[in-house]
Amino acid sequence: MLPLRPVCGGIWRAAVHTVRMSRGAPPYRLLSSTCDGAPAALADADTIFALSSGHGRCGVAVVRVSGPASATALRCMAGFTQRLPPPRTALLRSITDPRSTEVLDRGLVLWFPAPRSFSGEDSVEFHIHGGPAVVTAVLQALGSVPGLRPAEAGEFTRRAFQAGKLGLTEVEGLGDLIHAETEAQRRQALRQMSGELGRLYQDWSDRLKRCLAHVEAFIDFSEDELIEDGVLNRVDVSVSDLQAEIERHLKDERRGERLRSGVQVVIAGATNAGKSSLLNKLCQRPAAIVSPIAGTTRDVVETALDLGGFPVLLSDTAGLRDSSDLVEREGVRRARERVEQADLTLVVVDSAHLPSEVDRAAAFLREHLRSVLPDTDRCLLVLNKADLLPEKQRQKLDTELRGVSGLPAVRLISCQTNEGLKAFLTVLHSSVKTLCGDPLFGAPTLTQARHRAHLQRCAAALAQYQRYRDTDLALAAEGVRLAVTSLGRITGRVGAEEILDIIFKDFCIGK
């Protein structure tokens, strides 16, 4: 299975809540504090704190505070009575409990005054030792500072977005970077987080806003002869170019989405062909039961792999055959369903069942593929148990089947002796890389189904402009407006003020 994503902060929030409730303490913002000079007005301020590093024992843990009461937290916890420390400078300090003045730990503190912080607000970081007792004590102490409350999941990043520090696509890239498990996922997420995808969408949005401003200005002011000639012709060209660019962007075969979530690779074929053995070889552990009894695998067995830096979700399925057994029939149904959903199918064949003549073997394989797959474009033929064939026949099949038309890539392997596995892995890696693309080269790719849905609406809206351009300019303008809105839902930035700004900037109306 692909990794589950834990909800941030849930563990320690529950721990703090349990301790405080057992003491009969009121809500965080009403707790008393022994910290001198804390303004009472901050008791209702929206300042948040959380453990920003991972849970569990570690050398260093980072606790982050963000909001208007951050400076108060720094004074209370690190003993700064007069001026605050220099911005973005690490200082070694004793971290104390503001209620009892007990020293909880000795670590580094950093002060990030607004707006030069991740969230755009005043922020503080406490770099403390990562033992669970130390982390819990510091979090409980922060909960006693007036105006502070535990952060909700993703709240720091949400504030960064609201402060204009990150766009929506950059926020999504940051989330993908945190959860990246392979090298290719890291590269794609880092590229998106750097803002390249957001800049592409923002450029399209800016061009569409200009088109919309020009069309609306033409509708409102053309009769007063205040609009220069050729405005609508330039809009026509811009809309046509944008529509073509967006449609090309959508024709990416879902490479970015596939890389983000993992390539679905399904092992399929007849019973007892060695599918489960292949799964175990690829994941290098006994993930599936292997036995000489046909039909051992009844359900889908899944495992996640890092294949040369690319994420793969590998599925072993029930052998495809007619059966009177209700359980096995359900397994076969699930296997066929999974094959239909697969990005790549590994069709495993028992080499011992192949005819010795190459032409007859090729015909046998074509017929077998038709019984397994509705479409043979994305599949690899894996001829297993090659060790059972005579040496001459093995070499002949391996050489001549590769050049037969109508067959996908063919590889002879033996899960028993490991023969041919290295060559097969090379072909498999190449196929997966083709499905995902190289995240470092070319135009940035779509990574979210959300982006694709909004871009499809945007392209449809631009088609509406083309459809009504010569018959009803108001409806044509509405198409451009819908396109702007669709792009704005991706970037998180769209508003009527921007359209008005362009109108008054580009046209001398009312001069």
Coordinates of C-alpha atoms in Angstrom, one line a residue:
M1 CA 0.0 0.0 0.0
L2 CA 1.0 3.6 -0.5
P3 CA 1.9 5.3 2.8
L4 CA -0.9 6.6 5.0
R5 CA -0.6 10.3 5.8
P6 CA -1.1 11.0 9.5
V7 CA -3.0 14.0 10.6
C8 CA -0.4 16.5 11.9
G9 CA -0.4 17.2 15.6
G10 CA -3.1 14.7 16.6
I11 CA -0.9 12.7 19.0
W12 CA 0.6 15.6 21.0
R13 CA -2.7 17.6 21.0
A14 CA -4.4 14.6 22.6
A15 CA -1.6 14.3 25.2
V16 CA -1.7 18.0 26.2
H17 CA -5.5 17.9 26.4
T18 CA -5.5 14.8 28.7
V19 CA -3.0 16.3 31.1
R20 CA -4.7 19.6 31.3
M21 CA -8.2 18.1 31.8
S22 CA -6.9 15.9 34.5
R23 CA -5.8 19.0 36.4
G24 CA -9.1 20.7 35.9
A25 CA -7.6 23.5 33.9
P26 CA -9.8 25.8 31.9
P27 CA -9.2 26.3 28.1
Y28 CA -5.8 27.4 27.0
R29 CA -6.5 31.0 26.5
L30 CA -7.8 31.4 30.0
L31 CA -4.9 29.7 31.8
S32 CA -3.0 31.9 34.2
S33 CA 0.7 32.6 33.6
T34 CA 3.6 33.5 35.8
C35 CA 5.2 35.3 32.9
D36 CA 5.6 39.0 33.8
G37 CA 4.4 41.6 31.4
A38 CA 2.2 39.5 29.2
P39 CA -0.6 41.8 27.9
A40 CA -4.0 40.7 28.9
A41 CA -5.3 41.6 25.4
L42 CA -3.3 38.7 24.0
A43 CA -5.4 36.2 25.8
D44 CA -7.8 36.1 22.9
A45 CA -5.1 36.4 20.1
D46 CA -5.0 33.7 17.5
T47 CA -1.4 32.4 18.0
I48 CA -0.7 28.8 17.3
F49 CA 2.0 26.3 18.2
A50 CA 2.9 22.7 17.1
L51 CA 5.7 20.2 16.9
S52 CA 7.0 20.8 13.4
S53 CA 9.5 17.9 13.3
G54 CA 8.6 14.2 13.3
H55 CA 7.2 12.3 16.3
G56 CA 9.3 9.7 18.2
R57 CA 12.7 9.8 19.7
C58 CA 15.2 11.9 17.8
G59 CA 18.2 14.1 18.4
V60 CA 16.5 17.4 17.8
A61 CA 12.8 18.4 17.7
V62 CA 11.5 21.7 16.4
V63 CA 8.5 23.4 18.0
R64 CA 7.1 26.3 16.0
V65 CA 4.9 29.2 17.3
S66 CA 3.2 31.7 14.9
G67 CA 1.0 34.7 15.6
P68 CA 0.9 38.0 17.5
A69 CA 1.7 36.4 20.9
S70 CA 4.9 34.7 19.6
A71 CA 7.1 37.4 21.2
T72 CA 5.3 36.7 24.5
A73 CA 6.0 33.0 24.2
L74 CA 9.6 33.7 23.6
R75 CA 9.9 36.0 26.6
C76 CA 8.0 33.5 28.8
M77 CA 9.9 30.4 27.7
A78 CA 13.4 31.6 27.0
G79 CA 13.8 34.4 29.7
F80 CA 14.1 37.5 27.4
T81 CA 13.1 40.2 29.8
Q82 CA 14.1 43.3 27.7
R83 CA 14.7 43.2 24.0
L84 CA 14.1 40.2 21.8
P85 CA 17.0 38.4 20.2
P86 CA 18.3 39.4 16.7
P87 CA 16.0 38.1 13.9
R88 CA 17.0 34.7 12.4
T89 CA 19.8 34.2 14.8
A90 CA 20.1 31.0 16.8
L91 CA 20.8 31.5 20.5
L92 CA 21.4 28.8 23.1
R93 CA 18.9 29.3 26.0
S94 CA 17.3 27.5 28.9
I95 CA 13.7 26.6 28.0
T96 CA 11.6 27.1 31.2
D97 CA 8.0 26.5 32.3
P98 CA 6.4 29.9 32.7
R99 CA 4.2 28.6 35.6
S100 CA 6.9 27.0 37.8
T101 CA 10.0 28.5 36.2
E102 CA 11.4 24.9 36.1
V103 CA 14.0 24.4 33.4
L104 CA 12.6 22.0 30.9
D105 CA 15.5 21.7 28.5
R106 CA 18.4 23.7 27.0
G107 CA 18.2 24.4 23.3
L108 CA 18.3 26.9 20.5
V109 CA 15.7 29.6 20.0
L110 CA 15.1 31.6 16.8
W111 CA 13.0 34.8 16.4
F112 CA 11.3 35.5 13.0
P113 CA 9.5 38.9 13.1
A114 CA 6.7 39.5 10.5
P115 CA 6.6 39.6 7.6
R116 CA 9.9 37.7 7.1
S117 CA 8.8 34.3 8.3
F118 CA 7.2 31.2 6.8
S119 CA 3.7 32.2 7.8
G120 CA 4.2 35.9 7.3
E121 CA 3.5 36.5 11.0
D122 CA 5.7 36.9 14.1
S123 CA 7.1 33.4 14.6
V124 CA 9.4 31.6 17.1
E125 CA 11.1 28.2 16.8
F126 CA 12.4 26.2 19.8
H127 CA 15.0 23.6 18.8
I128 CA 15.0 21.2 21.7
H129 CA 16.1 17.6 22.4
G130 CA 13.8 15.1 20.8
G131 CA 12.9 12.9 23.7
P132 CA 9.1 12.4 24.1
A133 CA 9.2 13.7 27.7
V134 CA 11.0 16.9 26.7
V135 CA 8.7 17.5 23.8
T136 CA 5.5 16.9 25.9
A137 CA 6.8 19.2 28.6
V138 CA 7.5 22.1 26.2
L139 CA 4.2 21.7 24.5
Q140 CA 2.3 21.8 27.8
A141 CA 4.3 24.9 28.9
L142 CA 3.4 26.6 25.6
G143 CA -0.3 25.7 26.2
S144 CA -0.1 27.7 29.5
V145 CA 1.0 31.0 27.8
P146 CA -1.9 33.4 27.3
G147 CA -3.1 33.6 23.7
L148 CA -1.6 30.4 22.5
R149 CA -3.5 27.3 21.2
P150 CA -2.4 24.1 19.4
A151 CA -2.4 24.4 15.7
E152 CA -4.8 22.5 13.5
A153 CA -3.5 20.3 10.7
G154 CA -1.9 22.4 7.9
E155 CA -2.7 25.7 9.7
F156 CA 0.9 27.1 9.4
T157 CA 0.8 26.6 5.6
R158 CA -2.7 28.0 5.4
R159 CA -1.5 31.2 7.1
A160 CA 1.5 31.3 4.7
F161 CA -1.0 31.2 1.8
Q162 CA -3.3 33.8 3.3
A163 CA -0.2 36.1 3.8
G164 CA 0.7 35.7 0.1
K165 CA 3.9 33.7 0.9
L166 CA 2.7 30.7 -1.1
G167 CA 0.2 30.1 -3.9
L168 CA -2.2 27.2 -3.9
T169 CA 0.0 25.2 -6.3
E170 CA 3.0 25.9 -4.1
V171 CA 1.1 24.7 -1.0
E172 CA 0.3 21.5 -2.8
G173 CA 3.9 21.1 -3.9
L174 CA 5.0 21.5 -0.3
G175 CA 2.6 18.8 0.8
D176 CA 3.8 16.5 -1.9
L177 CA 7.4 17.2 -0.9
I178 CA 6.8 16.3 2.7
H179 CA 5.2 13.0 1.7
A180 CA 7.6 12.2 -1.2
E181 CA 9.0 8.7 -0.9
T182 CA 11.0 8.4 -4.1
E183 CA 13.6 10.6 -5.9
A184 CA 11.3 11.3 -8.8
Q185 CA 8.5 12.4 -6.5
R186 CA 10.9 14.7 -4.6
R187 CA 12.0 16.3 -7.8
Q188 CA 8.5 16.9 -9.1
A189 CA 7.3 18.3 -5.7
L190 CA 10.3 20.6 -5.4
R191 CA 9.7 21.9 -8.9
Q192 CA 6.1 22.6 -8.1
M193 CA 6.9 24.1 -4.7
S194 CA 9.4 26.5 -6.4
G195 CA 6.4 28.1 -8.1
E196 CA 7.0 27.0 -11.7
L197 CA 3.6 25.5 -12.2
G198 CA 1.9 28.3 -10.4
R199 CA 3.7 30.9 -12.6
L200 CA 2.5 29.1 -15.7
Y201 CA -1.1 29.2 -14.5
Q202 CA -0.8 32.8 -13.3
D203 CA 0.6 33.8 -16.7
W204 CA -2.5 32.3 -18.4
S205 CA -4.7 34.0 -15.9
D206 CA -3.1 37.4 -16.4
R207 CA -3.5 37.0 -20.2
L208 CA -7.1 36.0 -19.8
K209 CA -7.9 38.9 -17.5
R210 CA -6.5 41.3 -20.1
C211 CA -8.6 39.7 -22.8
L212 CA -11.7 40.0 -20.6
A213 CA -10.9 43.6 -19.7
H214 CA -10.6 44.4 -23.4
V215 CA -13.9 42.7 -24.4
E216 CA -15.8 44.3 -21.6
A217 CA -14.4 47.7 -22.4
F218 CA -15.4 47.2 -26.1
I219 CA -18.9 46.3 -25.0
D220 CA -19.3 49.3 -22.7
F221 CA -17.4 52.0 -24.6
S222 CA -17.1 51.2 -28.3
E223 CA -20.0 53.4 -29.3
D224 CA -18.2 56.4 -27.8
E225 CA -15.3 55.7 -30.1
L226 CA -12.9 55.6 -27.1
I227 CA -11.6 52.1 -28.0
E228 CA -8.9 51.7 -30.5
D229 CA -9.4 49.6 -33.7
G230 CA -8.4 46.0 -33.7
V231 CA -8.9 45.3 -30.0
L232 CA -11.2 42.3 -30.5
N233 CA -9.0 40.9 -33.2
R234 CA -6.1 40.8 -30.7
V235 CA -8.4 39.2 -28.2
D236 CA -9.4 36.5 -30.7
V237 CA -5.7 35.7 -31.3
S238 CA -4.9 35.6 -27.6
V239 CA -7.9 33.4 -26.7
S240 CA -7.1 31.0 -29.6
D241 CA -3.4 30.7 -28.5
L242 CA -4.4 30.2 -24.8
Q243 CA -6.9 27.5 -25.7
A244 CA -4.3 25.6 -27.7
E245 CA -1.7 25.9 -24.9
I246 CA -4.2 24.6 -22.3
E247 CA -5.3 21.7 -24.4
R248 CA -1.6 20.7 -25.0
H249 CA -1.0 20.9 -21.3
L250 CA -4.0 18.6 -20.7
K251 CA -2.7 16.0 -23.2
D252 CA 0.0 14.8 -20.8
E253 CA -1.3 11.2 -20.3
R254 CA -1.5 12.0 -16.6
R255 CA 2.2 11.7 -16.1
G256 CA 2.4 14.1 -13.2
E257 CA -0.6 12.6 -11.4
R258 CA 0.8 9.1 -12.0
L259 CA 4.2 10.1 -10.5
R260 CA 2.5 11.7 -7.5
S261 CA 0.3 8.7 -6.6
G262 CA 2.3 5.8 -8.0
V263 CA 2.3 3.8 -11.2
Q264 CA -0.3 1.0 -11.1
V265 CA 1.5 -2.2 -12.2
V266 CA -0.6 -5.3 -12.3
I267 CA 0.8 -8.9 -12.6
A268 CA -1.8 -11.0 -14.5
G269 CA -1.9 -14.3 -16.3
A270 CA -3.0 -17.9 -16.1
T271 CA -2.9 -19.9 -12.9
N272 CA 0.5 -21.3 -11.8
A273 CA 2.5 -19.2 -14.2
G274 CA 4.6 -17.8 -11.4
K275 CA 2.9 -14.4 -10.8
S276 CA 3.3 -14.6 -7.0
S277 CA 6.9 -15.6 -7.4
L278 CA 7.5 -12.6 -9.6
L279 CA 5.9 -10.3 -7.0
N280 CA 8.1 -11.7 -4.3
K281 CA 11.2 -11.3 -6.4
L282 CA 10.4 -7.7 -7.2
C283 CA 9.6 -6.6 -3.6
Q284 CA 12.4 -8.9 -2.2
R285 CA 10.2 -10.4 0.5
P286 CA 7.6 -13.2 0.7
A287 CA 4.6 -10.9 0.2
A288 CA 2.5 -13.5 -1.5
I289 CA 2.0 -17.3 -0.8
V290 CA 3.7 -19.4 -3.4
S291 CA 2.7 -23.1 -3.9
P292 CA 2.4 -25.6 -6.8
I293 CA -1.3 -25.7 -6.3
A294 CA -3.1 -23.8 -9.1
G295 CA -5.3 -21.0 -7.8
T296 CA -3.5 -20.3 -4.6
T297 CA -3.9 -16.5 -5.0
R298 CA -7.6 -15.6 -4.6
D299 CA -7.5 -11.8 -3.8
V300 CA -5.4 -8.9 -5.0
V301 CA -2.0 -8.6 -3.1
E302 CA -0.5 -5.1 -3.2
T303 CA 2.9 -3.8 -2.3
A304 CA 4.6 -0.4 -2.8
L305 CA 8.0 -0.3 -4.5
D306 CA 10.6 2.3 -5.3
L307 CA 11.7 1.3 -8.8
G308 CA 14.8 3.3 -9.6
G309 CA 13.3 6.5 -8.0
F310 CA 9.8 6.0 -9.4
P311 CA 6.9 5.0 -7.2
V312 CA 5.1 1.7 -8.2
L313 CA 2.1 0.1 -6.7
L314 CA 2.5 -3.6 -7.6
S315 CA -0.5 -5.9 -7.6
D316 CA -0.5 -9.7 -7.8
T317 CA -3.9 -11.1 -9.0
A318 CA -5.7 -14.4 -9.1
G319 CA -5.0 -16.7 -12.0
L320 CA -7.4 -16.1 -15.0
R321 CA -9.4 -19.3 -15.6
D322 CA -13.0 -20.5 -15.6
S323 CA -13.9 -22.0 -12.2
S324 CA -17.0 -23.3 -10.4
D325 CA -15.5 -22.1 -7.0
L326 CA -17.4 -18.9 -6.0
V327 CA -14.4 -17.5 -4.1
E328 CA -12.0 -18.0 -7.0
R329 CA -14.6 -16.6 -9.5
E330 CA -14.7 -13.4 -7.4
G331 CA -10.9 -13.3 -7.4
V332 CA -10.9 -13.6 -11.2
R333 CA -13.4 -10.8 -11.4
R334 CA -11.3 -8.6 -9.2
A335 CA -8.2 -9.5 -11.3
R336 CA -9.8 -8.4 -14.5
E337 CA -11.1 -5.2 -12.9
R338 CA -7.6 -4.4 -11.7
V339 CA -6.1 -5.1 -15.2
E340 CA -8.6 -2.6 -16.7
Q341 CA -7.4 0.1 -14.2
A342 CA -3.7 -0.7 -14.6
D343 CA -1.1 1.7 -16.1
L344 CA 1.1 -1.2 -17.0
T345 CA 0.3 -5.0 -17.0
L346 CA 2.9 -7.7 -16.6
V347 CA 1.4 -10.7 -18.4
V348 CA 3.2 -13.8 -17.0
V349 CA 3.3 -17.0 -19.1
D350 CA 4.7 -20.4 -18.2
S351 CA 7.4 -20.9 -20.8
A352 CA 7.0 -24.7 -20.5
H353 CA 3.6 -24.3 -22.2
L354 CA 5.0 -22.5 -25.3
P355 CA 5.3 -24.4 -28.6
S356 CA 8.9 -25.0 -29.6
E357 CA 8.6 -23.3 -33.0
V358 CA 8.8 -19.5 -32.9
D359 CA 5.9 -18.8 -35.2
R360 CA 3.5 -21.0 -33.2
A361 CA 4.8 -19.6 -30.0
A362 CA 4.1 -16.0 -31.2
A363 CA 0.6 -17.1 -32.3
F364 CA 0.0 -18.7 -28.9
L365 CA 1.2 -15.5 -27.1
R366 CA -1.1 -13.2 -29.2
E367 CA -4.1 -15.4 -28.4
H368 CA -3.2 -15.4 -24.7
L369 CA -2.8 -11.6 -24.6
R370 CA -6.3 -11.2 -26.1
S371 CA -7.7 -13.3 -23.4
V372 CA -6.0 -11.3 -20.7
L373 CA -6.0 -7.7 -21.9
P374 CA -8.5 -5.5 -23.8
D375 CA -5.6 -3.3 -24.9
T376 CA -2.0 -4.5 -25.4
D377 CA -0.4 -1.0 -25.7
R378 CA 0.8 -0.9 -22.1
C379 CA 2.0 -4.4 -21.2
L380 CA 5.1 -6.5 -20.9
L381 CA 5.2 -10.2 -21.7
V382 CA 7.1 -12.1 -19.0
L383 CA 8.0 -15.7 -20.0
N384 CA 8.7 -17.3 -16.6
K385 CA 10.2 -20.7 -15.8
A386 CA 12.8 -20.3 -18.5
D387 CA 15.1 -22.7 -16.6
L388 CA 12.7 -25.5 -17.6
L389 CA 13.4 -25.0 -21.3
P390 CA 16.4 -26.6 -23.2
E391 CA 19.2 -24.1 -23.7
K392 CA 18.8 -23.9 -27.5
Q393 CA 15.1 -23.3 -27.4
R394 CA 15.5 -20.7 -24.7
Q395 CA 18.1 -18.7 -26.7
K396 CA 16.0 -19.0 -29.9
L397 CA 12.8 -17.7 -28.2
D398 CA 14.7 -14.9 -26.4
T399 CA 16.2 -13.7 -29.7
E400 CA 13.5 -14.2 -32.2
L401 CA 10.3 -13.3 -30.2
R402 CA 11.6 -9.7 -29.7
G403 CA 11.3 -9.0 -33.4
V404 CA 7.9 -10.4 -33.9
S405 CA 5.3 -7.8 -34.9
G406 CA 2.1 -7.5 -32.8
L407 CA 3.8 -8.5 -29.6
P408 CA 4.8 -6.2 -26.8
A409 CA 8.3 -6.3 -25.2
V410 CA 9.1 -9.9 -24.3
R411 CA 11.5 -11.1 -21.6
L412 CA 12.4 -14.6 -20.6
I413 CA 13.1 -15.0 -16.9
S414 CA 13.3 -17.6 -14.2
C415 CA 12.2 -16.7 -10.7
Q416 CA 13.8 -19.9 -9.5
T417 CA 17.4 -19.1 -10.8
N418 CA 17.1 -15.3 -11.3
E419 CA 18.0 -15.7 -14.9
G420 CA 16.9 -12.7 -17.0
L421 CA 15.6 -10.7 -14.0
K422 CA 18.2 -7.9 -14.4
A423 CA 17.3 -7.4 -18.0
F424 CA 13.6 -7.5 -17.2
L425 CA 14.0 -4.9 -14.4
T426 CA 15.8 -2.6 -16.9
V427 CA 12.8 -2.9 -19.3
L428 CA 10.3 -2.4 -16.5
H429 CA 12.1 0.7 -15.2
S430 CA 12.2 2.2 -18.7
S431 CA 8.5 1.6 -19.1
V432 CA 7.6 3.1 -15.8
K433 CA 9.9 6.1 -16.5
T434 CA 8.1 6.6 -19.8
L435 CA 4.7 6.6 -18.1
C436 CA 5.8 9.2 -15.5
G437 CA 8.2 11.3 -17.6
D438 CA 11.2 13.1 -16.3
P439 CA 10.1 15.7 -13.7
L440 CA 13.2 17.9 -14.3
F441 CA 12.7 18.5 -18.0
G442 CA 10.1 20.0 -20.2
A443 CA 7.1 22.1 -19.2
P444 CA 5.7 21.5 -15.7
T445 CA 3.1 18.8 -15.6
L446 CA -0.3 18.5 -14.0
T447 CA 0.0 16.8 -10.6
Q448 CA -3.5 17.1 -9.2
A449 CA -6.9 15.9 -10.4
R450 CA -8.2 19.3 -9.1
H451 CA -6.0 21.1 -11.6
R452 CA -7.2 19.0 -14.5
A453 CA -10.9 19.5 -13.7
H454 CA -10.5 23.3 -13.6
L455 CA -8.4 23.4 -16.7
Q456 CA -11.0 21.4 -18.6
R457 CA -13.6 23.9 -17.5
C458 CA -11.3 26.7 -18.6
A459 CA -10.8 25.2 -22.1
A460 CA -14.6 24.6 -22.4
A461 CA -15.2 28.3 -21.4
L462 CA -12.8 29.5 -24.1
A463 CA -14.6 27.4 -26.6
Q464 CA -17.8 29.3 -25.6
Y465 CA -16.0 32.5 -26.5
Q466 CA -15.2 31.2 -29.9
R467 CA -18.8 30.0 -30.4
Y468 CA -20.5 33.3 -29.5
R469 CA -17.8 35.7 -30.7
D470 CA -19.7 36.8 -33.8
T471 CA -23.3 36.4 -32.6
D472 CA -23.4 37.6 -28.9
L473 CA -20.4 39.4 -27.5
A474 CA -21.8 39.4 -24.0
L475 CA -22.0 35.6 -23.9
A476 CA -18.6 35.4 -25.4
A477 CA -17.3 37.7 -22.6
E478 CA -19.0 35.4 -20.1
G479 CA -16.9 32.5 -21.5
V480 CA -13.7 34.4 -20.9
R481 CA -14.9 35.3 -17.4
L482 CA -15.6 31.7 -16.6
A483 CA -12.2 30.7 -17.9
V484 CA -10.6 33.3 -15.6
T485 CA -12.5 32.0 -12.6
S486 CA -11.5 28.4 -13.4
L487 CA -7.8 29.4 -13.5
G488 CA -8.3 31.5 -10.3
R489 CA -9.5 28.4 -8.5
I490 CA -6.2 26.7 -9.2
T491 CA -4.0 29.6 -8.2
G492 CA -6.3 30.9 -5.4
R493 CA -6.2 34.4 -6.9
V494 CA -9.0 36.0 -8.8
G495 CA -11.1 39.1 -8.3
A496 CA -13.1 41.8 -10.1
E497 CA -10.7 44.5 -8.9
E498 CA -8.0 43.1 -11.1
I499 CA -10.2 43.3 -14.2
L500 CA -11.0 47.0 -13.4
D501 CA -7.3 47.8 -12.8
I502 CA -6.5 46.5 -16.3
I503 CA -9.4 48.4 -17.9
F504 CA -8.2 51.7 -16.4
K505 CA -4.6 51.0 -17.1
D506 CA -5.0 50.0 -20.8
F507 CA -7.7 52.4 -21.8
C508 CA -8.0 56.2 -21.5
I509 CA -11.7 56.1 -20.7
G510 CA -13.2 59.3 -19.4
K511 CA -10.2 61.4 -20.1

